[in-house]
Amino acid sequence: MDVDAGMPSRRQLVIWTFASQAVSSLTNFGFTVLLARSVGVDDFGAFGIAFAVFSFVIGVVRAGVTTPLLIAHSAGDPEERRVASLDSAGSSLAVGLLTLLLGAVCYLVFPAPLGPALLALGIALPFLLVQDAWRQAFFAAGQPRRAAVGDVLWAVGVFGGAALLSALGAVSVFSLMVAWGVGAVLAGVYGALRLRGAPRLRSAVSWLRTHTSQGGRLTAEYVLNMGAVNLATFVLGAIAGLVATGALRAAQTLLGPMQTFFGALSSFALPVAARQVAAGDRRGLVRFAWGLSVLCVAAAGLVTAVLSLLPLSWGEALMGETWEGARHVVLPAGLLLVATGLGMGPVMVFKGLSRADLLVRVSVVQAPLMLGLGSLGAYLAGAPGGAWGFTVAQVVGSTMNVVLLRGALRRFDAERAAQVGEQVSGSGAAGAR
C-alpha cells in the first residue's frame, strides 16, 4: 500500500481536492444542523463555544504542525515523506491529548452545559486532529483522492454514531460531540493503512523542534490575525449589541461557500508551490501566484455581486429575520474576501519559499488594523462599519503581500544562482583532481 500510487493529473488534483474540502465542510455543517435540531438553546450555545475552540486549535495545529510537512515534503523522496507524515501526525496526536487534559479541567471548572461540552471536545480532538493530519499528508503526496475517501469515512462514522445514539435514546450535546470525534476512527485507520504506520507520538517533540522556525512563525501569523478578528468581533458585540454580531455572522454564513473554495484552493496550491520551488521554476511561481489571485478575486467578486443584488424577499426566505441586518453587511464582508483573494497567490508562494517571516511582517501591520479599524467602524456604524473596517485592513495586508512578492522572488533567484555556482565550483574542483 504505497502512499504514492502515481501522481494524478493537475485536473484530477483540483477535482479531488475540492471534493475532499466539500465533504469535510458539509460534514461539519450537517453535524451542526443535526445538533441544533437535537438539543436545547443553552446546549447549542455551549457547542458554539466548543466549536470556536475547535476551530482555533485545528488552525494552530495546521499552521505549526502540518503546514511544515506540506512545505518541506511535497517534493522529494516518497519514503521520507511517509515517515515525516507519521511524525507530523504524532505531533497532532500529542496536541490532542493535551486538549483532553484541558477538557477534563474545564469540566471541573465550568457548569453544565459548557463543562461537559468542553470535555467532549477534549475527547474528540485527538481523533479529529489525527484525521486532519492524514488529510494533509495525502495532499503533500499529491493524493487528494485518498483525503476525500478519508473524509467520506469520517462522515459515515459521525452520522452512523449519531443514528446509533438516537436509537438508544442517548442524544445529548456531550454524546453527539463525542460521536463527532470518535467517528474519525474509520478515517484514522484508513490513513494508517495507506501510510503503513501509526502516528509516531515519540517523535512529536523532535518534529516540533525541527520545524520551530517555520512552524512558529506560521503559528504566530495565524494567532495574530485570528486573535485580532475575534477580539474585534467581541468589541462589535459590546458596542453595537448582539443583533449586530448576529448580522455579521449571518453575512459570513452566506459567504461560507467562498471560505470552502479558498480552503480547497489552499490545500491544492501549497504542495504545487512547494514543488515549483524545489524545481527552481521562477516563471512558474509567478504565473501560479497571479493566476491563483485572479481566480480568487473573480470568484469572490462574482459571489459578492450576486448576494448584494439579491431581492429582499429572496434574502428573507433564505435567512429569515436576520437578513434585514445581514444585507447591509454582505457587500463589505464580500469585498473582504475579494481582498483576501488578491493576496492568496503571494501567500502560497511565501509558504512554498519557506518565507513565513514575510507573513508575520504583514500580520504585525494587518492585525492591529483589523482590531482598530473594525472597532472604530463598529462604533461609528455598527455591523456594516465593523465589516468595512475589516475590509480596509485586509486591503492593506494583501497590498503588502503583493509588494513583498517581488523581493521574495529576487531573493529566490539569488539563492538559486548561488547554489548553481557552488555546484559548478564543486564540479570544477573534482575535475581538477
GROMACS .gro file of C-alpha atoms in nm:
model
  433
    1MET     CA    1   0.000   0.000   0.000
    2ASP     CA    2   0.229   0.275  -0.120
    3VAL     CA    3   0.149   0.625  -0.016
    4ASP     CA    4   0.233   0.735  -0.367
    5ALA     CA    5   0.041   0.548  -0.634
    6GLY     CA    6   0.150   0.773  -0.921
    7MET     CA    7   0.094   1.147  -0.940
    8PRO     CA    8  -0.253   1.230  -1.080
    9SER     CA    9  -0.304   1.500  -1.342
   10ARG     CA   10  -0.347   1.865  -1.245
   11ARG     CA   11  -0.717   1.839  -1.328
   12GLN     CA   12  -0.759   1.535  -1.102
   13LEU     CA   13  -0.571   1.712  -0.823
   14VAL     CA   14  -0.812   2.005  -0.840
   15ILE     CA   15  -1.125   1.787  -0.857
   16TRP     CA   16  -1.033   1.561  -0.567
   17THR     CA   17  -0.901   1.846  -0.352
   18PHE     CA   18  -1.232   2.029  -0.390
   19ALA     CA   19  -1.421   1.704  -0.327
   20SER     CA   20  -1.229   1.649  -0.003
   21GLN     CA   21  -1.289   2.005   0.115
   22ALA     CA   22  -1.658   1.986   0.022
   23VAL     CA   23  -1.714   1.659   0.212
   24SER     CA   24  -1.528   1.789   0.518
   25SER     CA   25  -1.719   2.118   0.524
   26LEU     CA   26  -2.056   1.951   0.462
   27THR     CA   27  -1.989   1.702   0.743
   28ASN     CA   28  -1.927   1.983   0.992
   29PHE     CA   29  -2.227   2.178   0.858
   30GLY     CA   30  -2.456   1.875   0.869
   31PHE     CA   31  -2.341   1.785   1.218
   32THR     CA   32  -2.406   2.141   1.337
   33VAL     CA   33  -2.759   2.134   1.194
   34LEU     CA   34  -2.821   1.791   1.347
   35LEU     CA   35  -2.705   1.907   1.688
   36ALA     CA   36  -2.908   2.229   1.665
   37ARG     CA   37  -3.223   2.026   1.600
   38SER     CA   38  -3.146   1.776   1.877
   39VAL     CA   39  -3.057   1.987   2.181
   40GLY     CA   40  -3.180   2.299   2.357
   41VAL     CA   41  -3.070   2.657   2.306
   42ASP     CA   42  -2.831   2.657   2.602
   43ASP     CA   43  -2.670   2.331   2.493
   44PHE     CA   44  -2.628   2.461   2.140
   45GLY     CA   45  -2.471   2.778   2.276
   46ALA     CA   46  -2.219   2.562   2.465
   47PHE     CA   47  -2.146   2.376   2.143
   48GLY     CA   48  -2.091   2.711   1.969
   49ILE     CA   49  -1.819   2.798   2.220
   50ALA     CA   50  -1.666   2.450   2.191
   51PHE     CA   51  -1.669   2.470   1.812
   52ALA     CA   52  -1.491   2.807   1.825
   53VAL     CA   53  -1.223   2.644   2.042
   54PHE     CA   54  -1.201   2.354   1.794
   55SER     CA   55  -1.158   2.595   1.501
   56PHE     CA   56  -0.880   2.779   1.681
   57VAL     CA   57  -0.697   2.460   1.787
   58ILE     CA   58  -0.710   2.298   1.444
   59GLY     CA   59  -0.592   2.625   1.287
   60VAL     CA   60  -0.294   2.641   1.521
   61VAL     CA   61  -0.207   2.273   1.459
   62ARG     CA   62  -0.227   2.319   1.083
   63ALA     CA   63  -0.003   2.625   1.100
   64GLY     CA   64   0.256   2.485   1.336
   65VAL     CA   65   0.250   2.109   1.267
   66THR     CA   66   0.108   2.003   0.932
   67THR     CA   67   0.182   2.301   0.704
   68PRO     CA   68   0.560   2.248   0.753
   69LEU     CA   69   0.501   1.895   0.620
   70LEU     CA   70   0.338   2.036   0.305
   71ILE     CA   71   0.622   2.286   0.258
   72ALA     CA   72   0.915   2.056   0.323
   73HIS     CA   73   0.793   1.723   0.184
   74SER     CA   74   0.554   1.787  -0.107
   75ALA     CA   75   0.856   1.734  -0.331
   76GLY     CA   76   1.127   1.477  -0.264
   77ASP     CA   77   1.160   1.115  -0.161
   78PRO     CA   78   0.824   0.937  -0.101
   79GLU     CA   79   0.961   0.725   0.183
   80GLU     CA   80   1.096   1.029   0.365
   81ARG     CA   81   0.759   1.196   0.319
   82ARG     CA   82   0.580   0.889   0.458
   83VAL     CA   83   0.794   0.888   0.774
   84ALA     CA   84   0.756   1.265   0.809
   85SER     CA   85   0.379   1.221   0.781
   86LEU     CA   86   0.382   0.978   1.073
   87ASP     CA   87   0.592   1.222   1.278
   88SER     CA   88   0.357   1.511   1.195
   89ALA     CA   89   0.054   1.302   1.289
   90GLY     CA   90   0.228   1.211   1.615
   91SER     CA   91   0.264   1.580   1.698
   92SER     CA   92  -0.103   1.637   1.615
   93LEU     CA   93  -0.197   1.349   1.845
   94ALA     CA   94   0.017   1.496   2.124
   95VAL     CA   95  -0.170   1.826   2.097
   96GLY     CA   96  -0.498   1.634   2.101
   97LEU     CA   97  -0.403   1.451   2.419
   98LEU     CA   98  -0.308   1.782   2.580
   99THR     CA   99  -0.651   1.923   2.493
  100LEU     CA  100  -0.806   1.613   2.652
  101LEU     CA  101  -0.640   1.706   2.981
  102LEU     CA  102  -0.753   2.067   2.945
  103GLY     CA  103  -1.106   1.948   2.866
  104ALA     CA  104  -1.111   1.748   3.189
  105VAL     CA  105  -1.004   2.059   3.383
  106CYS     CA  106  -1.277   2.264   3.211
  107TYR     CA  107  -1.533   2.000   3.306
  108LEU     CA  108  -1.442   2.054   3.671
  109VAL     CA  109  -1.438   2.434   3.645
  110PHE     CA  110  -1.739   2.521   3.427
  111PRO     CA  111  -2.101   2.426   3.500
  112ALA     CA  112  -2.324   2.237   3.258
  113PRO     CA  113  -2.372   2.255   2.969
  114LEU     CA  114  -2.037   2.426   2.894
  115GLY     CA  115  -1.822   2.198   3.108
  116PRO     CA  116  -1.947   1.872   2.951
  117ALA     CA  117  -1.923   2.025   2.601
  118LEU     CA  118  -1.557   2.118   2.653
  119LEU     CA  119  -1.483   1.774   2.797
  120ALA     CA  120  -1.646   1.615   2.492
  121LEU     CA  121  -1.432   1.837   2.270
  122GLY     CA  122  -1.122   1.719   2.457
  123ILE     CA  123  -1.223   1.357   2.393
  124ALA     CA  124  -1.295   1.429   2.027
  125LEU     CA  125  -0.988   1.631   1.936
  126PRO     CA  126  -0.722   1.354   1.936
  127PHE     CA  127  -0.927   1.169   1.673
  128LEU     CA  128  -1.010   1.481   1.474
  129LEU     CA  129  -0.653   1.611   1.471
  130VAL     CA  130  -0.507   1.279   1.354
  131GLN     CA  131  -0.770   1.254   1.080
  132ASP     CA  132  -0.678   1.605   0.964
  133ALA     CA  133  -0.307   1.517   0.978
  134TRP     CA  134  -0.370   1.225   0.741
  135ARG     CA  135  -0.558   1.464   0.507
  136GLN     CA  136  -0.259   1.698   0.493
  137ALA     CA  137  -0.023   1.404   0.438
  138PHE     CA  138  -0.225   1.291   0.136
  139PHE     CA  139  -0.227   1.647  -0.001
  140ALA     CA  140   0.152   1.660   0.038
  141ALA     CA  141   0.182   1.331  -0.153
  142GLY     CA  142  -0.038   1.461  -0.434
  143GLN     CA  143  -0.312   1.211  -0.347
  144PRO     CA  144  -0.620   1.420  -0.258
  145ARG     CA  145  -0.844   1.131  -0.366
  146ARG     CA  146  -0.732   0.943  -0.056
  147ALA     CA  147  -0.802   1.251   0.155
  148ALA     CA  148  -1.155   1.256   0.010
  149VAL     CA  149  -1.203   0.886   0.091
  150GLY     CA  150  -1.096   0.954   0.449
  151ASP     CA  151  -1.344   1.241   0.470
  152VAL     CA  152  -1.625   1.017   0.350
  153LEU     CA  153  -1.534   0.754   0.610
  154TRP     CA  154  -1.538   1.024   0.878
  155ALA     CA  155  -1.884   1.137   0.766
  156VAL     CA  156  -2.007   0.776   0.778
  157GLY     CA  157  -1.868   0.740   1.131
  158VAL     CA  158  -2.015   1.068   1.256
  159PHE     CA  159  -2.368   1.022   1.125
  160GLY     CA  160  -2.368   0.649   1.192
  161GLY     CA  161  -2.275   0.721   1.554
  162ALA     CA  162  -2.545   0.989   1.578
  163ALA     CA  163  -2.803   0.744   1.442
  164LEU     CA  164  -2.698   0.485   1.700
  165LEU     CA  165  -2.729   0.739   1.982
  166SER     CA  166  -3.074   0.834   1.858
  167ALA     CA  167  -3.182   0.469   1.850
  168LEU     CA  168  -3.056   0.424   2.207
  169GLY     CA  169  -3.224   0.743   2.326
  170ALA     CA  170  -2.889   0.877   2.442
  171VAL     CA  171  -2.877   1.205   2.250
  172SER     CA  172  -2.711   1.497   2.429
  173VAL     CA  173  -2.458   1.765   2.342
  174PHE     CA  174  -2.191   1.555   2.516
  175SER     CA  175  -2.269   1.226   2.340
  176LEU     CA  176  -2.310   1.384   1.997
  177MET     CA  177  -1.980   1.571   2.025
  178VAL     CA  178  -1.801   1.254   2.131
  179ALA     CA  179  -1.954   1.079   1.828
  180TRP     CA  180  -1.830   1.369   1.611
  181GLY     CA  181  -1.473   1.291   1.717
  182VAL     CA  182  -1.484   0.915   1.755
  183GLY     CA  183  -1.645   0.899   1.410
  184ALA     CA  184  -1.299   0.988   1.276
  185VAL     CA  185  -1.165   0.648   1.386
  186LEU     CA  186  -1.257   0.493   1.049
  187ALA     CA  187  -1.068   0.767   0.866
  188GLY     CA  188  -0.777   0.729   1.108
  189VAL     CA  189  -0.747   0.356   1.043
  190TYR     CA  190  -0.771   0.415   0.667
  191GLY     CA  191  -0.492   0.674   0.681
  192ALA     CA  192  -0.270   0.449   0.892
  193LEU     CA  193  -0.315   0.164   0.645
  194ARG     CA  194  -0.236   0.384   0.345
  195LEU     CA  195   0.070   0.531   0.513
  196ARG     CA  196   0.177   0.196   0.659
  197GLY     CA  197   0.214   0.319   1.013
  198ALA     CA  198   0.055   0.482   1.315
  199PRO     CA  199   0.115   0.837   1.443
  200ARG     CA  200   0.463   0.842   1.598
  201LEU     CA  201   0.391   1.001   1.932
  202ARG     CA  202   0.751   0.956   2.045
  203SER     CA  203   0.864   1.183   1.759
  204ALA     CA  204   0.627   1.467   1.848
  205VAL     CA  205   0.882   1.681   2.030
  206SER     CA  206   1.155   1.627   1.769
  207TRP     CA  207   0.915   1.718   1.485
  208LEU     CA  208   0.813   2.040   1.658
  209ARG     CA  209   1.175   2.124   1.741
  210THR     CA  210   1.290   2.060   1.383
  211HIS     CA  211   1.023   2.291   1.242
  212THR     CA  212   1.025   2.552   1.519
  213SER     CA  213   1.137   2.837   1.293
  214GLN     CA  214   0.886   2.783   1.014
  215GLY     CA  215   0.602   2.642   1.223
  216GLY     CA  216   0.645   2.901   1.496
  217ARG     CA  217   0.619   3.189   1.251
  218LEU     CA  218   0.317   3.040   1.077
  219THR     CA  219   0.150   2.990   1.416
  220ALA     CA  220   0.229   3.348   1.516
  221GLU     CA  221   0.078   3.474   1.190
  222TYR     CA  222  -0.239   3.272   1.245
  223VAL     CA  223  -0.279   3.369   1.611
  224LEU     CA  224  -0.221   3.738   1.538
  225ASN     CA  225  -0.484   3.755   1.265
  226MET     CA  226  -0.745   3.531   1.425
  227GLY     CA  227  -0.695   3.693   1.764
  228ALA     CA  228  -0.750   4.039   1.618
  229VAL     CA  229  -1.064   3.933   1.429
  230ASN     CA  230  -1.215   3.752   1.728
  231LEU     CA  231  -1.137   4.038   1.965
  232ALA     CA  232  -1.280   4.294   1.722
  233THR     CA  233  -1.596   4.083   1.688
  234PHE     CA  234  -1.628   4.080   2.067
  235VAL     CA  235  -1.586   4.460   2.069
  236LEU     CA  236  -1.853   4.484   1.798
  237GLY     CA  237  -2.095   4.294   2.022
  238ALA     CA  238  -2.008   4.512   2.321
  239ILE     CA  239  -2.055   4.836   2.124
  240ALA     CA  240  -2.339   4.758   1.885
  241GLY     CA  241  -2.510   4.465   2.060
  242LEU     CA  242  -2.568   4.100   1.984
  243VAL     CA  243  -2.801   4.182   1.695
  244ALA     CA  244  -2.508   4.346   1.512
  245THR     CA  245  -2.288   4.045   1.585
  246GLY     CA  246  -2.564   3.820   1.451
  247ALA     CA  247  -2.588   4.029   1.132
  248LEU     CA  248  -2.214   3.991   1.074
  249ARG     CA  249  -2.232   3.618   1.141
  250ALA     CA  250  -2.528   3.580   0.903
  251ALA     CA  251  -2.337   3.755   0.624
  252GLN     CA  252  -2.035   3.532   0.689
  253THR     CA  253  -2.261   3.226   0.671
  254LEU     CA  254  -2.389   3.333   0.329
  255LEU     CA  255  -2.029   3.375   0.215
  256GLY     CA  256  -1.933   3.039   0.368
  257PRO     CA  257  -1.908   2.859   0.030
  258MET     CA  258  -1.632   3.103  -0.067
  259GLN     CA  259  -1.443   3.014   0.250
  260THR     CA  260  -1.472   2.649   0.149
  261PHE     CA  261  -1.350   2.740  -0.200
  262PHE     CA  262  -1.049   2.926  -0.061
  263GLY     CA  263  -0.972   2.638   0.175
  264ALA     CA  264  -0.975   2.388  -0.110
  265LEU     CA  265  -0.754   2.611  -0.323
  266SER     CA  266  -0.504   2.641  -0.037
  267SER     CA  267  -0.489   2.263   0.007
  268PHE     CA  268  -0.422   2.226  -0.365
  269ALA     CA  269  -0.194   2.527  -0.410
  270LEU     CA  270   0.061   2.487  -0.132
  271PRO     CA  271   0.200   2.149  -0.249
  272VAL     CA  272   0.212   2.283  -0.606
  273ALA     CA  273   0.405   2.591  -0.494
  274ALA     CA  274   0.647   2.378  -0.290
  275ARG     CA  275   0.717   2.154  -0.591
  276GLN     CA  276   0.779   2.454  -0.817
  277VAL     CA  277   1.023   2.596  -0.563
  278ALA     CA  278   1.204   2.261  -0.547
  279ALA     CA  279   1.229   2.259  -0.927
  280GLY     CA  280   1.358   2.619  -0.934
  281ASP     CA  281   1.072   2.725  -1.162
  282ARG     CA  282   1.059   3.102  -1.105
  283ARG     CA  283   0.837   3.175  -1.406
  284GLY     CA  284   0.602   2.902  -1.298
  285LEU     CA  285   0.581   3.059  -0.950
  286VAL     CA  286   0.493   3.400  -1.095
  287ARG     CA  287   0.224   3.256  -1.323
  288PHE     CA  288   0.095   3.046  -1.037
  289ALA     CA  289   0.074   3.341  -0.795
  290TRP     CA  290  -0.111   3.572  -1.029
  291GLY     CA  291  -0.333   3.301  -1.170
  292LEU     CA  292  -0.440   3.196  -0.821
  293SER     CA  293  -0.506   3.555  -0.713
  294VAL     CA  294  -0.706   3.636  -1.026
  295LEU     CA  295  -0.918   3.322  -0.981
  296CYS     CA  296  -0.989   3.406  -0.614
  297VAL     CA  297  -1.071   3.771  -0.684
  298ALA     CA  298  -1.303   3.682  -0.973
  299ALA     CA  299  -1.489   3.412  -0.778
  300ALA     CA  300  -1.528   3.625  -0.464
  301GLY     CA  301  -1.633   3.927  -0.669
  302LEU     CA  302  -1.899   3.729  -0.853
  303VAL     CA  303  -2.049   3.583  -0.535
  304THR     CA  304  -2.043   3.923  -0.365
  305ALA     CA  305  -2.222   4.086  -0.658
  306VAL     CA  306  -2.491   3.817  -0.664
  307LEU     CA  307  -2.557   3.840  -0.289
  308SER     CA  308  -2.554   4.221  -0.291
  309LEU     CA  309  -2.820   4.227  -0.565
  310LEU     CA  310  -3.034   3.958  -0.401
  311PRO     CA  311  -3.401   4.069  -0.385
  312LEU     CA  312  -3.526   4.143  -0.035
  313SER     CA  313  -3.787   3.866  -0.048
  314TRP     CA  314  -3.526   3.610  -0.151
  315GLY     CA  315  -3.294   3.711   0.130
  316GLU     CA  316  -3.574   3.689   0.387
  317ALA     CA  317  -3.676   3.347   0.258
  318LEU     CA  318  -3.316   3.230   0.292
  319MET     CA  319  -3.211   3.389   0.622
  320GLY     CA  320  -3.539   3.493   0.786
  321GLU     CA  321  -3.536   3.797   1.012
  322THR     CA  322  -3.154   3.812   1.018
  323TRP     CA  323  -3.148   3.918   0.652
  324GLU     CA  324  -3.254   4.273   0.743
  325GLY     CA  325  -2.922   4.329   0.919
  326ALA     CA  326  -2.712   4.093   0.707
  327ARG     CA  327  -2.797   4.259   0.375
  328HIS     CA  328  -2.617   4.575   0.488
  329VAL     CA  329  -2.305   4.372   0.575
  330VAL     CA  330  -2.285   4.144   0.267
  331LEU     CA  331  -2.106   4.400   0.047
  332PRO     CA  332  -1.817   4.488   0.283
  333ALA     CA  333  -1.789   4.126   0.401
  334GLY     CA  334  -1.774   4.010   0.039
  335LEU     CA  335  -1.514   4.272  -0.053
  336LEU     CA  336  -1.312   4.146   0.244
  337LEU     CA  337  -1.297   3.809   0.067
  338VAL     CA  338  -1.205   3.981  -0.261
  339ALA     CA  339  -0.913   4.148  -0.085
  340THR     CA  340  -0.817   3.817   0.075
  341GLY     CA  341  -0.820   3.656  -0.270
  342LEU     CA  342  -0.583   3.923  -0.402
  343GLY     CA  343  -0.321   3.816  -0.151
  344MET     CA  344  -0.382   3.441  -0.188
  345GLY     CA  345  -0.123   3.386  -0.464
  346PRO     CA  346   0.165   3.567  -0.290
  347VAL     CA  347   0.081   3.398   0.042
  348MET     CA  348   0.106   3.050  -0.113
  349VAL     CA  349   0.438   3.144  -0.278
  350PHE     CA  350   0.574   3.275   0.055
  351LYS     CA  351   0.485   2.945   0.221
  352GLY     CA  352   0.639   2.747  -0.064
  353LEU     CA  353   0.958   2.953  -0.031
  354SER     CA  354   0.961   2.892   0.347
  355ARG     CA  355   0.930   3.270   0.398
  356ALA     CA  356   0.691   3.269   0.692
  357ASP     CA  357   0.882   3.574   0.816
  358LEU     CA  358   0.711   3.777   0.544
  359LEU     CA  359   0.368   3.657   0.659
  360VAL     CA  360   0.448   3.764   1.016
  361ARG     CA  361   0.567   4.102   0.889
  362VAL     CA  362   0.233   4.157   0.717
  363SER     CA  363   0.037   4.033   1.019
  364VAL     CA  364   0.216   4.272   1.254
  365VAL     CA  365   0.065   4.555   1.049
  366GLN     CA  366  -0.265   4.396   0.949
  367ALA     CA  367  -0.375   4.254   1.286
  368PRO     CA  368  -0.372   4.588   1.476
  369LEU     CA  369  -0.554   4.747   1.182
  370MET     CA  370  -0.816   4.472   1.195
  371LEU     CA  371  -0.873   4.538   1.564
  372GLY     CA  372  -0.853   4.917   1.546
  373LEU     CA  373  -1.047   4.983   1.225
  374GLY     CA  374  -1.301   4.708   1.299
  375SER     CA  375  -1.371   4.854   1.642
  376LEU     CA  376  -1.381   5.211   1.512
  377GLY     CA  377  -1.617   5.112   1.232
  378ALA     CA  378  -1.844   4.932   1.480
  379TYR     CA  379  -1.853   5.242   1.699
  380LEU     CA  380  -1.941   5.469   1.406
  381ALA     CA  381  -2.178   5.250   1.205
  382GLY     CA  382  -2.250   4.920   1.380
  383ALA     CA  383  -2.204   4.589   1.196
  384PRO     CA  384  -2.158   4.744   0.847
  385GLY     CA  385  -1.895   4.982   0.984
  386GLY     CA  386  -1.709   4.700   1.155
  387ALA     CA  387  -1.713   4.497   0.833
  388TRP     CA  388  -1.579   4.793   0.634
  389GLY     CA  389  -1.302   4.833   0.892
  390PHE     CA  390  -1.204   4.468   0.849
  391THR     CA  391  -1.204   4.513   0.472
  392VAL     CA  392  -0.975   4.816   0.474
  393ALA     CA  393  -0.729   4.631   0.699
  394GLN     CA  394  -0.734   4.329   0.466
  395VAL     CA  395  -0.671   4.554   0.162
  396VAL     CA  396  -0.361   4.691   0.336
  397GLY     CA  397  -0.240   4.340   0.420
  398SER     CA  398  -0.298   4.200   0.072
  399THR     CA  399  -0.127   4.501  -0.087
  400MET     CA  400   0.175   4.437   0.134
  401ASN     CA  401   0.177   4.073   0.021
  402VAL     CA  402   0.178   4.179  -0.345
  403VAL     CA  403   0.460   4.430  -0.288
  404LEU     CA  404   0.671   4.182  -0.090
  405LEU     CA  405   0.636   3.915  -0.358
  406ARG     CA  406   0.887   4.080  -0.591
  407GLY     CA  407   1.154   4.097  -0.322
  408ALA     CA  408   1.091   3.735  -0.223
  409LEU     CA  409   1.137   3.620  -0.583
  410ARG     CA  410   1.459   3.825  -0.619
  411ARG     CA  411   1.598   3.652  -0.312
  412PHE     CA  412   1.489   3.316  -0.455
  413ASP     CA  413   1.679   3.395  -0.779
  414ALA     CA  414   1.990   3.492  -0.583
  415GLU     CA  415   1.982   3.174  -0.375
  416ARG     CA  416   1.934   2.957  -0.682
  417ALA     CA  417   2.223   3.131  -0.858
  418ALA     CA  418   2.444   3.076  -0.554
  419GLN     CA  419   2.353   2.706  -0.547
  420VAL     CA  420   2.433   2.668  -0.916
  421GLY     CA  421   2.763   2.848  -0.864
  422GLU     CA  422   2.857   2.614  -0.581
  423GLN     CA  423   2.771   2.310  -0.792
  424VAL     CA  424   2.983   2.439  -1.082
  425SER     CA  425   3.274   2.514  -0.850
  426GLY     CA  426   3.246   2.170  -0.694
  427SER     CA  427   3.243   2.002  -1.035
  428GLY     CA  428   3.543   2.205  -1.146
  429ALA     CA  429   3.739   2.113  -0.836
  430ALA     CA  430   3.656   1.746  -0.880
  431GLY     CA  431   3.770   1.759  -1.243
  432ALA     CA  432   4.099   1.924  -1.147
  433ARG     CA  433   4.172   1.641  -0.905
   0.00000   0.00000   0.00000
